[in-house]
Coordinates of C-alpha atoms in Angstrom, one line a residue:
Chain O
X515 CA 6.9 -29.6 -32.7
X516 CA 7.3 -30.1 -36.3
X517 CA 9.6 -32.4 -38.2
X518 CA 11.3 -29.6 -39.4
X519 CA 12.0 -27.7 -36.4
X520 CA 12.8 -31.2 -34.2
X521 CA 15.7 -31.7 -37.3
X522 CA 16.9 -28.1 -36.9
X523 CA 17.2 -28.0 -33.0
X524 CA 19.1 -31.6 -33.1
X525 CA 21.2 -30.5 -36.3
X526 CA 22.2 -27.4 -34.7
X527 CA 23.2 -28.5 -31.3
X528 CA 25.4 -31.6 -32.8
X529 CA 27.1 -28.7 -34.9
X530 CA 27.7 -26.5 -31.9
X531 CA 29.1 -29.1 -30.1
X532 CA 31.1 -30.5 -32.6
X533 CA 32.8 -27.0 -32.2
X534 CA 33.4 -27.0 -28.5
X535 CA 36.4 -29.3 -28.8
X536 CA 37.7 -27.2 -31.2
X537 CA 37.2 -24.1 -29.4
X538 CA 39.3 -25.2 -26.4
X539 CA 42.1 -26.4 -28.1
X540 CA 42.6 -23.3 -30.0
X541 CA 42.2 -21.4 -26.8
X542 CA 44.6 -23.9 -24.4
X543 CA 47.6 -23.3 -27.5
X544 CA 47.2 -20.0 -27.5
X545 CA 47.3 -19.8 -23.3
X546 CA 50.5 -22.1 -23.4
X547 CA 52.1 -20.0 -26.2
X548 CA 51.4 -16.9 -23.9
X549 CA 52.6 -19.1 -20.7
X550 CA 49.5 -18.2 -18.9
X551 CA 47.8 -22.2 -18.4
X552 CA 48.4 -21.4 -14.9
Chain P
X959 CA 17.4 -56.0 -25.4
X960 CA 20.5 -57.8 -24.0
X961 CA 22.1 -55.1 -21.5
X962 CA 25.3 -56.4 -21.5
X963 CA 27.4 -55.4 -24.5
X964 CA 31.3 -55.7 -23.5
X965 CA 32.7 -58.3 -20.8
X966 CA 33.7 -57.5 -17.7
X967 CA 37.4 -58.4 -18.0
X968 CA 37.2 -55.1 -21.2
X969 CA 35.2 -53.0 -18.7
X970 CA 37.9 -53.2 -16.4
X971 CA 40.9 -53.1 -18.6
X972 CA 39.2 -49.7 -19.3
X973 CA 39.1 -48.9 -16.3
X974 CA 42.4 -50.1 -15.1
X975 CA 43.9 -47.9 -18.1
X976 CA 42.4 -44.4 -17.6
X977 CA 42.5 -45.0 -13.8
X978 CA 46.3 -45.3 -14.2
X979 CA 46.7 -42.1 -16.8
X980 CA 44.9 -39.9 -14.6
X981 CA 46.6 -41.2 -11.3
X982 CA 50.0 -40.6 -13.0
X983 CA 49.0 -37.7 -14.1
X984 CA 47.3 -36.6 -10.6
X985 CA 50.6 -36.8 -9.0
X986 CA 53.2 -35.5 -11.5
X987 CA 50.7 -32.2 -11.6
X988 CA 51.1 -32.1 -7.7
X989 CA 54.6 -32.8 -7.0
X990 CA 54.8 -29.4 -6.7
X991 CA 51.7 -28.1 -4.2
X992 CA 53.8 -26.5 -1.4
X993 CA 51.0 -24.5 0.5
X994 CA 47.1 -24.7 1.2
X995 CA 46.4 -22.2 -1.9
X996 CA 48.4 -24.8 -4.1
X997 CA 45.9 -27.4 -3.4
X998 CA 42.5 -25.8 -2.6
X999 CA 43.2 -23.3 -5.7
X1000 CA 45.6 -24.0 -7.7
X1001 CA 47.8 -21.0 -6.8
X1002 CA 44.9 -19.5 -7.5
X1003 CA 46.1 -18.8 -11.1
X1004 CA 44.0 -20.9 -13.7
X1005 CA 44.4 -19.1 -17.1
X1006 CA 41.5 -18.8 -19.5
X1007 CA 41.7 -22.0 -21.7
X1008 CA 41.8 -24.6 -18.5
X1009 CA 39.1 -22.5 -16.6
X1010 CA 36.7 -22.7 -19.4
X1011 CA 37.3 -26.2 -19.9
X1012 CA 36.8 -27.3 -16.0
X1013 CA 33.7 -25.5 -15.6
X1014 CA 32.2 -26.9 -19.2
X1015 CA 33.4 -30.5 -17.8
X1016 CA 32.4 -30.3 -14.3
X1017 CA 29.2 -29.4 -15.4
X1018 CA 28.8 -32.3 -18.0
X1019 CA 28.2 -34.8 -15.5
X1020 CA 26.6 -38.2 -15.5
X1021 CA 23.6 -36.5 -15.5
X1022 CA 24.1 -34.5 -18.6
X1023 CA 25.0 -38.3 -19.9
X1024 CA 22.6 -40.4 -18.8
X1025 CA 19.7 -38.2 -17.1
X1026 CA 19.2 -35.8 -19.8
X1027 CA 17.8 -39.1 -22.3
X1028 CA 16.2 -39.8 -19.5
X1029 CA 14.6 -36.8 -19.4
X1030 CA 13.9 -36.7 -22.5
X1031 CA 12.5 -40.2 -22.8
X1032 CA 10.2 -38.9 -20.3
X1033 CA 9.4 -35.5 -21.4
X1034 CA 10.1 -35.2 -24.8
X1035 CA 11.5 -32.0 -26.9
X1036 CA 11.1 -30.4 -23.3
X1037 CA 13.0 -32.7 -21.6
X1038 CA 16.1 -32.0 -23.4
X1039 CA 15.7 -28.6 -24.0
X1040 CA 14.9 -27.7 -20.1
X1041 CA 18.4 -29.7 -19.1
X1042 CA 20.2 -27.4 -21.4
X1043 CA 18.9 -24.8 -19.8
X1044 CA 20.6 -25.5 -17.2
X1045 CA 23.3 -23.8 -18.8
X1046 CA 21.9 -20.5 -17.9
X1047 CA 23.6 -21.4 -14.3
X1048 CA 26.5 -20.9 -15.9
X1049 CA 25.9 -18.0 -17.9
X1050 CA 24.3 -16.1 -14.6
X1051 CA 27.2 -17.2 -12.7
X1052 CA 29.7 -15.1 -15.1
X1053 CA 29.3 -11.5 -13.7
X1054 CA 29.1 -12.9 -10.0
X1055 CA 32.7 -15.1 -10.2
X1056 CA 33.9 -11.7 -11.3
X1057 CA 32.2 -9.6 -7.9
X1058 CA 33.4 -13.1 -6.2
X1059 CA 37.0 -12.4 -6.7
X1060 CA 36.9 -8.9 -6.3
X1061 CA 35.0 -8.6 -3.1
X1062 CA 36.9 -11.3 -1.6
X1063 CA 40.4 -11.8 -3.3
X1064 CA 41.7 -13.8 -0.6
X1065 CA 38.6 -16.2 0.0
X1066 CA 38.6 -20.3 -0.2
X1067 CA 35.0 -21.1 0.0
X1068 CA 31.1 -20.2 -0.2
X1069 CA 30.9 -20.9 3.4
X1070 CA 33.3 -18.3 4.1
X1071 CA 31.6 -15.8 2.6
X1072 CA 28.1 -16.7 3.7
X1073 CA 29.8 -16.4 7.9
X1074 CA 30.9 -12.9 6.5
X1075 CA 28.2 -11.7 5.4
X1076 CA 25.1 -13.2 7.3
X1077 CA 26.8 -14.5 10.5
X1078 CA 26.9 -18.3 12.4
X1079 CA 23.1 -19.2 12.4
X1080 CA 23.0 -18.8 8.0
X1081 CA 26.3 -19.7 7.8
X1082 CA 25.1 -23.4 9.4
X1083 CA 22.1 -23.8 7.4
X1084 CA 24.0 -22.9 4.5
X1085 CA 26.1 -25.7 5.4
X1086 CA 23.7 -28.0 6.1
X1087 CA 22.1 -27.5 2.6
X1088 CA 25.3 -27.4 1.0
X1089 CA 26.9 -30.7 2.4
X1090 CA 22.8 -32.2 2.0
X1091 CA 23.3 -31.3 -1.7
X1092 CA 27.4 -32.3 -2.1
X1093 CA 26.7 -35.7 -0.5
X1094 CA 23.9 -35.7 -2.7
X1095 CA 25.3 -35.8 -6.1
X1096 CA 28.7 -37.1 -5.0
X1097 CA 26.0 -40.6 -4.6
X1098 CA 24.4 -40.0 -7.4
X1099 CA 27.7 -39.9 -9.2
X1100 CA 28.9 -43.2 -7.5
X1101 CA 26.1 -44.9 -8.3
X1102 CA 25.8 -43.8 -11.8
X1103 CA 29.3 -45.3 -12.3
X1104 CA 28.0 -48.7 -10.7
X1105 CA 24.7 -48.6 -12.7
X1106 CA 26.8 -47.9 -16.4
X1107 CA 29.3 -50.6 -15.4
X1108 CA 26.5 -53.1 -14.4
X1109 CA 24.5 -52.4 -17.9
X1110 CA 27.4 -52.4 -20.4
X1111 CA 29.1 -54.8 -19.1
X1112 CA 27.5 -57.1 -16.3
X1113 CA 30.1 -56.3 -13.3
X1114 CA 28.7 -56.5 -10.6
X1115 CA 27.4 -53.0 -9.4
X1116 CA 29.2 -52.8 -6.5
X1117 CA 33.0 -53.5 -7.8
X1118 CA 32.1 -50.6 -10.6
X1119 CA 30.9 -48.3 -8.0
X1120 CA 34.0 -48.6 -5.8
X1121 CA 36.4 -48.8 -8.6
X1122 CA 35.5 -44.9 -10.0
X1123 CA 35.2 -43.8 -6.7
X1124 CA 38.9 -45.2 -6.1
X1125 CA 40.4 -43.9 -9.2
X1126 CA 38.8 -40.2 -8.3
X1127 CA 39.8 -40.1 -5.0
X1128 CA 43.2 -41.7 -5.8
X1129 CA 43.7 -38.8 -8.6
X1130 CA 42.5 -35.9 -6.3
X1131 CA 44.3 -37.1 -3.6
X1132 CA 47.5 -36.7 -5.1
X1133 CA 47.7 -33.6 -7.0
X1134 CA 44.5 -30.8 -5.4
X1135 CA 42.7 -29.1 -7.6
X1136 CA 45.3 -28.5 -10.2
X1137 CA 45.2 -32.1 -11.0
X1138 CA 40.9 -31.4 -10.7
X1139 CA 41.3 -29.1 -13.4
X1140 CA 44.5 -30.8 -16.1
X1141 CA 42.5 -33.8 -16.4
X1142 CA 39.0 -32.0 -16.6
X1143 CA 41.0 -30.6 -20.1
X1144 CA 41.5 -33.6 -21.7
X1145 CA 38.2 -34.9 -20.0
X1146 CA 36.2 -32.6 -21.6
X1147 CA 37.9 -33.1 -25.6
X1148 CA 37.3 -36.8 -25.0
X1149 CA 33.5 -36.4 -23.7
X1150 CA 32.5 -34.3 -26.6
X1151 CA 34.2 -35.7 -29.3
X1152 CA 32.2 -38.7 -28.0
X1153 CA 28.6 -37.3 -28.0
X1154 CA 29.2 -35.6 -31.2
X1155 CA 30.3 -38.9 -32.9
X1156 CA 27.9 -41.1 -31.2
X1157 CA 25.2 -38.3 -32.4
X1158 CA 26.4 -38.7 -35.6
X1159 CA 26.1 -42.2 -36.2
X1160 CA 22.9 -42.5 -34.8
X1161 CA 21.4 -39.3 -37.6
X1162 CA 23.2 -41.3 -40.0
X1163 CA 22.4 -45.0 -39.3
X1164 CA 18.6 -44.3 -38.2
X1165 CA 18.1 -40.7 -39.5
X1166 CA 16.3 -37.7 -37.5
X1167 CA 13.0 -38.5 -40.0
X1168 CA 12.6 -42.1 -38.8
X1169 CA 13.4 -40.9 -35.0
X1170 CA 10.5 -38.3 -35.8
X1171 CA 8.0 -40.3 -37.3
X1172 CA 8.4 -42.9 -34.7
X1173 CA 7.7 -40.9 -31.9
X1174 CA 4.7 -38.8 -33.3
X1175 CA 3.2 -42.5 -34.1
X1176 CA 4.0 -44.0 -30.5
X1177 CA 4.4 -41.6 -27.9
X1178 CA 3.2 -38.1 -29.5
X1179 CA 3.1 -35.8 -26.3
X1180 CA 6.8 -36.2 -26.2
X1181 CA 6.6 -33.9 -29.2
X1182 CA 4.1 -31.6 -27.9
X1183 CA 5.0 -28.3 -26.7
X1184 CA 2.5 -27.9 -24.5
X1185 CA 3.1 -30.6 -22.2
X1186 CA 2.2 -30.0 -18.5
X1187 CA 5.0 -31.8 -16.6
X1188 CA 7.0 -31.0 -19.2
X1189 CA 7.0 -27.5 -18.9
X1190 CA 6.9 -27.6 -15.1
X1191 CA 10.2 -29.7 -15.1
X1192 CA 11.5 -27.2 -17.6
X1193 CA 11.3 -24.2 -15.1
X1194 CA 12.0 -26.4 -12.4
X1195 CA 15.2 -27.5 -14.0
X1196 CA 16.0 -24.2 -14.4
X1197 CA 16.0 -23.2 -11.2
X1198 CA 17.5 -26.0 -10.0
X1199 CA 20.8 -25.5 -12.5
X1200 CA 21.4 -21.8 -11.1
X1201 CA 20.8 -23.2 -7.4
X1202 CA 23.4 -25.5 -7.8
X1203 CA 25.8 -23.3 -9.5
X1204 CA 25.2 -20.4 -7.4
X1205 CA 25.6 -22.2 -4.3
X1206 CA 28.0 -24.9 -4.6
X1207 CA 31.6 -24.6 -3.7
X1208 CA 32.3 -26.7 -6.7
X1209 CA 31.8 -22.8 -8.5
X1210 CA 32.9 -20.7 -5.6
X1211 CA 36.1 -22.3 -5.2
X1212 CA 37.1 -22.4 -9.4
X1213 CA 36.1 -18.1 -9.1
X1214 CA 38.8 -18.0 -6.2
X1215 CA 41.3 -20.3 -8.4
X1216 CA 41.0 -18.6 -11.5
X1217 CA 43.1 -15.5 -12.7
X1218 CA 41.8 -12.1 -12.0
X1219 CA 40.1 -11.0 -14.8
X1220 CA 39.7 -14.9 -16.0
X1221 CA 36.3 -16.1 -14.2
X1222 CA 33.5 -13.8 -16.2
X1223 CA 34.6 -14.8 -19.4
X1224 CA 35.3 -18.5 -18.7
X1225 CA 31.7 -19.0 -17.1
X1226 CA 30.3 -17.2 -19.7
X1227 CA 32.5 -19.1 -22.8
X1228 CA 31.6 -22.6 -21.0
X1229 CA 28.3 -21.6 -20.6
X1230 CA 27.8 -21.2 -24.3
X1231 CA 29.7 -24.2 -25.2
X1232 CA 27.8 -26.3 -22.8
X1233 CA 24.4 -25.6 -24.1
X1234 CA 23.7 -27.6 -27.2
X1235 CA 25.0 -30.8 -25.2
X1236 CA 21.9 -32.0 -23.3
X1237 CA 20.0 -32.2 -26.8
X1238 CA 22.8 -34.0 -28.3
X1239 CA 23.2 -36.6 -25.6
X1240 CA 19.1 -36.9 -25.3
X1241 CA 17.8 -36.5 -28.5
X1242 CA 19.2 -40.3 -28.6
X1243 CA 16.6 -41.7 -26.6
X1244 CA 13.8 -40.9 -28.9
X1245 CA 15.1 -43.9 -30.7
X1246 CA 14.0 -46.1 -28.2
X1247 CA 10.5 -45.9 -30.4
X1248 CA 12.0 -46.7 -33.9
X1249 CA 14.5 -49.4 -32.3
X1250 CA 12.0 -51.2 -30.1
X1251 CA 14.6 -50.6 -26.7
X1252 CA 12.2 -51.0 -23.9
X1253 CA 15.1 -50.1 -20.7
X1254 CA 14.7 -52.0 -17.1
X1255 CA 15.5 -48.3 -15.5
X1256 CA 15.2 -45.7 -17.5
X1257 CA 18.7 -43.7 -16.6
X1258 CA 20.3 -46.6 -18.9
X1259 CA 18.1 -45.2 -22.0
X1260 CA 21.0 -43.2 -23.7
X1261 CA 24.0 -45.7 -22.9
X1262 CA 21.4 -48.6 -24.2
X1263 CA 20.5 -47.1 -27.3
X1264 CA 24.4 -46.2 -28.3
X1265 CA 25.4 -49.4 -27.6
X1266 CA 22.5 -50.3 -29.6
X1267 CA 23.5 -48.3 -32.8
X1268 CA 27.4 -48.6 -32.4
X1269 CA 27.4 -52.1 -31.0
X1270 CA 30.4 -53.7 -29.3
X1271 CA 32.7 -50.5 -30.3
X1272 CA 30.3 -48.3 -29.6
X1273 CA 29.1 -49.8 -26.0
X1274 CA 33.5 -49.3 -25.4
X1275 CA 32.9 -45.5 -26.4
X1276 CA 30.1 -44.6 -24.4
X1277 CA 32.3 -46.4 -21.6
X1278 CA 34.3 -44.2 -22.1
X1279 CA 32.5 -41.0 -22.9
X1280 CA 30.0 -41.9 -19.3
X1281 CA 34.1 -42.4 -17.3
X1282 CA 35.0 -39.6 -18.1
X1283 CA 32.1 -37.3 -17.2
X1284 CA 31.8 -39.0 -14.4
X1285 CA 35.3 -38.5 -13.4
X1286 CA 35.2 -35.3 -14.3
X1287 CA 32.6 -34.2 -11.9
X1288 CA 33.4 -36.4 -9.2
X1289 CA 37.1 -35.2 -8.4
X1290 CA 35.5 -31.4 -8.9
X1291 CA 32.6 -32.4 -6.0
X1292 CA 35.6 -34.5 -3.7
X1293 CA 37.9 -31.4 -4.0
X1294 CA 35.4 -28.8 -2.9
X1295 CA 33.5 -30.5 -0.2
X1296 CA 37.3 -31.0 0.9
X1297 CA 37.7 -27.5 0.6
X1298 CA 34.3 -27.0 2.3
X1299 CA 35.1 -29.4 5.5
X1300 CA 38.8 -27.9 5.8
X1301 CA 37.9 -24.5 5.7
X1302 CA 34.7 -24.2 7.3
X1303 CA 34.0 -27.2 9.7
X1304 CA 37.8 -28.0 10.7
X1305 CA 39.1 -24.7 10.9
X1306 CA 35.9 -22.3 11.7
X1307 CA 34.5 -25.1 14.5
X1308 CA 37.2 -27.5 15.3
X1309 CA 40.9 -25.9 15.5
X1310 CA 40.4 -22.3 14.7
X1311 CA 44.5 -21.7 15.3
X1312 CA 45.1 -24.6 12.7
X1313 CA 48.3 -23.4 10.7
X1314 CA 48.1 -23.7 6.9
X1315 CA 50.1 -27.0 7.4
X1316 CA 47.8 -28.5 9.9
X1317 CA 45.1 -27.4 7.0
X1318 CA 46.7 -28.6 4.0
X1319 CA 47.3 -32.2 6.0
X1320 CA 43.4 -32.4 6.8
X1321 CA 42.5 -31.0 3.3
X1322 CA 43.8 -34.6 2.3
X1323 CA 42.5 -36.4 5.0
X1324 CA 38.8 -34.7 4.1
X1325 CA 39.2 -36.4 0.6
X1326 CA 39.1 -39.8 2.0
X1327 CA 36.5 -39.3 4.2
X1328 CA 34.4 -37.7 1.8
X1329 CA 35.2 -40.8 -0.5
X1330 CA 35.0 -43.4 2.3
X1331 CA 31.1 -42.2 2.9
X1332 CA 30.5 -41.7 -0.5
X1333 CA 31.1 -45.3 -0.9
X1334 CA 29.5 -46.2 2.5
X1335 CA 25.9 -44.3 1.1
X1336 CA 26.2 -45.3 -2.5
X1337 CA 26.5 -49.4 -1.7
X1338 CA 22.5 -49.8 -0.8
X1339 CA 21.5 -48.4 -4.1
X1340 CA 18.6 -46.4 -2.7
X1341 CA 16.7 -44.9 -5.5
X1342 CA 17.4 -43.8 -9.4
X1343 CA 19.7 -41.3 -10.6
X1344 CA 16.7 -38.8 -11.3
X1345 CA 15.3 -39.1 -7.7
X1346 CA 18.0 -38.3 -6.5
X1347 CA 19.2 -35.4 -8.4
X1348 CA 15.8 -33.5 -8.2
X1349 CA 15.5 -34.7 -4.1
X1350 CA 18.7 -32.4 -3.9
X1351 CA 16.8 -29.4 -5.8
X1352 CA 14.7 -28.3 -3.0
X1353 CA 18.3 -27.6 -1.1
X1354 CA 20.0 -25.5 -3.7
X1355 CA 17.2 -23.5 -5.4
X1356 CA 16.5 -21.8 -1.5
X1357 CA 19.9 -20.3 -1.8
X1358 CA 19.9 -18.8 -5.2
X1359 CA 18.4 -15.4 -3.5
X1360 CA 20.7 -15.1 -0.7
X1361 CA 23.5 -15.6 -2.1
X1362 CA 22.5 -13.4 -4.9
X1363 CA 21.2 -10.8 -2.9
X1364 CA 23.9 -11.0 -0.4
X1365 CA 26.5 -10.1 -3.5
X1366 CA 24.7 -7.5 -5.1
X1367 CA 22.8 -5.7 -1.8
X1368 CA 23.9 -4.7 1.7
X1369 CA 20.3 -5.0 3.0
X1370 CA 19.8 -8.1 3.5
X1371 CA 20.5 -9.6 7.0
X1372 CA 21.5 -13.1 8.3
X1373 CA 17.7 -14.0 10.0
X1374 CA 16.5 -13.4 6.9
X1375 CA 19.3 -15.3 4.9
X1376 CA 18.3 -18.4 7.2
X1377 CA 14.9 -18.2 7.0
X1378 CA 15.1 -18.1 3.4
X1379 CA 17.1 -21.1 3.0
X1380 CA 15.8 -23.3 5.8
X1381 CA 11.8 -23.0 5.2
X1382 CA 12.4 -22.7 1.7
X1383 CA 14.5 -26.1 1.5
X1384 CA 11.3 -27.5 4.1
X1385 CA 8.2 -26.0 1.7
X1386 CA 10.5 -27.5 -1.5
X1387 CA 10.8 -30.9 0.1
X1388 CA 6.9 -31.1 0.7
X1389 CA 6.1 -30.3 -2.9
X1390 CA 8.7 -32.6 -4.0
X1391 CA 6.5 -35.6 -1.7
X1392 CA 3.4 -34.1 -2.2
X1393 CA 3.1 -33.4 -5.8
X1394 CA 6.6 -34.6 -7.9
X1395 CA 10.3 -34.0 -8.5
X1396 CA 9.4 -31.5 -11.0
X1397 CA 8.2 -28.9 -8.9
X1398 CA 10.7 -29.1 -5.7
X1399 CA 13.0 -26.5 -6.8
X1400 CA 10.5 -24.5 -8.3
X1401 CA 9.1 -24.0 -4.7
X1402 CA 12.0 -24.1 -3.1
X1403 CA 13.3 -21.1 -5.2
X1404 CA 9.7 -19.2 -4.8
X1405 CA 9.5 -19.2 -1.0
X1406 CA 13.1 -18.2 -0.4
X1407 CA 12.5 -15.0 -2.6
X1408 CA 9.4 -14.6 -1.0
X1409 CA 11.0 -14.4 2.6
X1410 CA 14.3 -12.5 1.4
X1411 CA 11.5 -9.6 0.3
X1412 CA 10.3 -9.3 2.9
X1413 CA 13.5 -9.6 5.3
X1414 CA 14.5 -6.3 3.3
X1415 CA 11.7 -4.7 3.7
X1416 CA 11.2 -5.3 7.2
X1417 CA 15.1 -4.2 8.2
X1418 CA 17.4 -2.2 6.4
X1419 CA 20.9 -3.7 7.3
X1420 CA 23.5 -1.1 5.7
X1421 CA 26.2 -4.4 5.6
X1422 CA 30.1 -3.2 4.6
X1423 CA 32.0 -4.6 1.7
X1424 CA 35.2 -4.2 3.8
X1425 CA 33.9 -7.0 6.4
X1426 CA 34.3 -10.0 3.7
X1427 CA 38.3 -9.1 3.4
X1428 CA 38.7 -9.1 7.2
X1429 CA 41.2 -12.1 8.1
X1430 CA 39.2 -15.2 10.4

């Protein structure tokens, strides 16, 4: 694999996982403001 | 390198600190389980948020945290590409928690639908395999808690190993699987805010060009695409993530607890979000090469090489960051081998009148004998993390086609379902002996097919959906 590609695989995971986090907040608020965590 | 980079006495403040939070937290979220379905399922009403969350942090386990460098310290780009494959479990399992709660609304576990569907003899191999595989990585969890204690922080493996265990049972104990799944939330935010900054600092401290350049200079088939083992492990892990998925009750039981309408979409949402993290949490280890970090066992590459780049603060993060994975699978595994044990051994061998009380009593009781033998098999220290996990391969990957076919098709029957499972799980374990780890779930997987073929084609069972509602 080249240089380039190695960077591109590792650069994009760490930004899709920085997003995660983010992702399941914004989804928990809006299930608690709907009442519907459980 | 020296391995120990925090004292014991921080180690265990640590762990004296999160084990009280999610004890505390463990009760106050059970005070209120009245019946069976309260613990086992969680009233069997886990919204969309919390289910995506549990099933992206059960499956971020220690492995994900210290097997996946491991991997790829081993295999290179494939290494850490075919454990995020593993993801694909996930993704696959989306349409089937959907069929899962709508052919059987009422269900608790895998085994129960496996002794509806194929009858006693699969339902007991299916057992066998799954309680092979659940004590399995319920070990291999112990003892990765004991093995990142021992190396960030010199206690003594044992005290490490029993004190995780303690805090997990302790946790699960108290409040079922709704307690399983509240602290698998806040798990989760703390586990990937932790890869993503320890990623982070390591791009930025060592940069992705030095990483690169070492590795091509040192150890250049870790780059190469066309790596033999590599790519065998990389189908081999693939079949081994949808086994495990596909089989476990760990799965079966969140697709009974989760709101109708709730399980395709959460599978599929944590399936997504799960699949960059392998390569963030291995991509580490290819450091090793431009930081000189030469590991006594190789499962310790990626906590070794954080602690490395972060130093003391950064050994307490990946502390941390390992805890809570850990945690986060083990209470999943205690609760549905509970579930498993309850349902399945106690009430469908032992006590088949048991009343949901007598159930709910020995659901508890499950989850400290499940603990206490967990603890029991994980003092000797038998093998490494990666042994261990790929030894358990050759079980799950025979039961991704019966359990598949047995959801989607009424034509296959229970000899065949058994067959399947039990000479698949033998041929998997000879290649796993015979030739490596790599290729056990790979066989596994292809002789089960093989046999469910031709079970299909030699009877043509016309099985009813109605039977898997029927009351026990």
């Amino acid at each position: 694999m080249s240089q380039f590609w190695f960077e591109i695989l590792v650069m994009g995971a760490v930004g899709l996982a920085a997003l995660a986090p983010i992702v399941l907040i914004i989804l928990a608020l809006i299930d608690w403001h709907k009442e519907q965590l459980w | 390198m020296d391995s120990v980079a925090i004292s014991a006495e921080l180690a265990l403040s640590i762990l004296v600190i999160f084990g009280v939070i999610w004890i505390a937290f463990g009760w106050w979220l059970g005070r209120n389980n009245r019946t069976i379905d309260d613990f086992m399922l969680a009233g069997r009403n886990v919204g969309f948020a919390f289910a995506s969350a549990t099933a992206m942090a059960t499956w971020i386990t220690s492995n994900t945290t210290l097997v996946a460098p491991q991997l790829t310290y081993q295999f290179g780009i494939w290494g850490m590409i075919g454990y995020s494959l593993a993801a694909l479990g996930l993704i696959l399992f989306a349409p089937m928690a959907k069929r899962i709660k709508a052919l059987m609304p009422h269900g608790y576990t895998c085994g129960d639908f496996i002794r509806k569907r194929y009858g006693f003899g699969a339902w007991i191999v299916f057992l066998i395999v799954s309680l092979c595989y659940a004590f399995g990585w319920l070990v291999s969890l112990g003892m990765a808690g004991g093995i990142l204690l021992s190396s960030l922080s010199g206690l003594e493996y044992f005290w490490g190993m029993s004190a995780i265990l303690v805090i997990c049972i302790a946790y699960t104990l108290l409040g079922g699987l709704k307690a399983v799944i509240a602290t698998d939330f806040v798990q989760t935010i703390i586990i990937l805010a932790g890869v993503v900054l320890i990623a982070w600092i390591g791009i930025s401290d060592i940069g992705l060009e030095t990483i690169y350049t070492s590795v091509n200079e040192k150890s250049p088939q870790l780059l190469d695409l066309l790596f033999p083992a590599a790519i065998m492990f990389l189908f081999n892990n693939i079949f081994f993530g949808i086994g495990e998925i596909f089989h476990s009750n760990v799965w079966w039981s969140r697709a009974f607890a989760f709101k109708k309408d709730v399980g395709q979409k959460a599978f599929l949402t944590s399936g997504l979000l799960w699949l960059p993290i392998p390569i963030v949490t291995g991509f580490i280890a290819l450091a090793a090469f431009s930081l000189d970090v030469y590991p006594a066992s190789a499962d310790m590459i990626g906590p070794l090489i954080a602690a490395q780049i972060l130093g003391k603060v950064g050994a307490v993060f990946v502390f941390i960051v390992v805890f809570s994975a850990l945690a986060s699978s083990l209470d999943s595994l205690l609760a549905a081998t509970s579930d498993l044990l309850t349902k399945d051994i106690y009430k469908g061998l032992v006590r088949k009148q048991a009343t949901d009380l007598e159930l709910f009593r020995f659901s508890k009781m499950a989850i400290l004998i499940i603990g206490l033998v967990t603890w029991v098999l994980c003092i000797p220290k038998l093998t490494t993390l990666g042994s261990l996990l790929n030894f358990t391969g050759a079980f799950v990957a025979s039961t991704i086609f019966p359990i598949v076919f047995g959801l989607y098709f009424k034509r296959l029957n229970g000899v065949a379902a058994a067959l399947a499972m039990a000479i698949g799980t033998l041929c998997g374990l000879v290649g796993y002996f015979t030739i490596g780890f790599y290729v056990a779930a790979l066989i596994a997987c292809a002789v089960s097919l093989i046999i469910c073929l031709v079970g299909m084609a030699l009877v043509n069972q016309r099985y009813s959906w109605q039977q898997l509602q029927s009351e026990d």
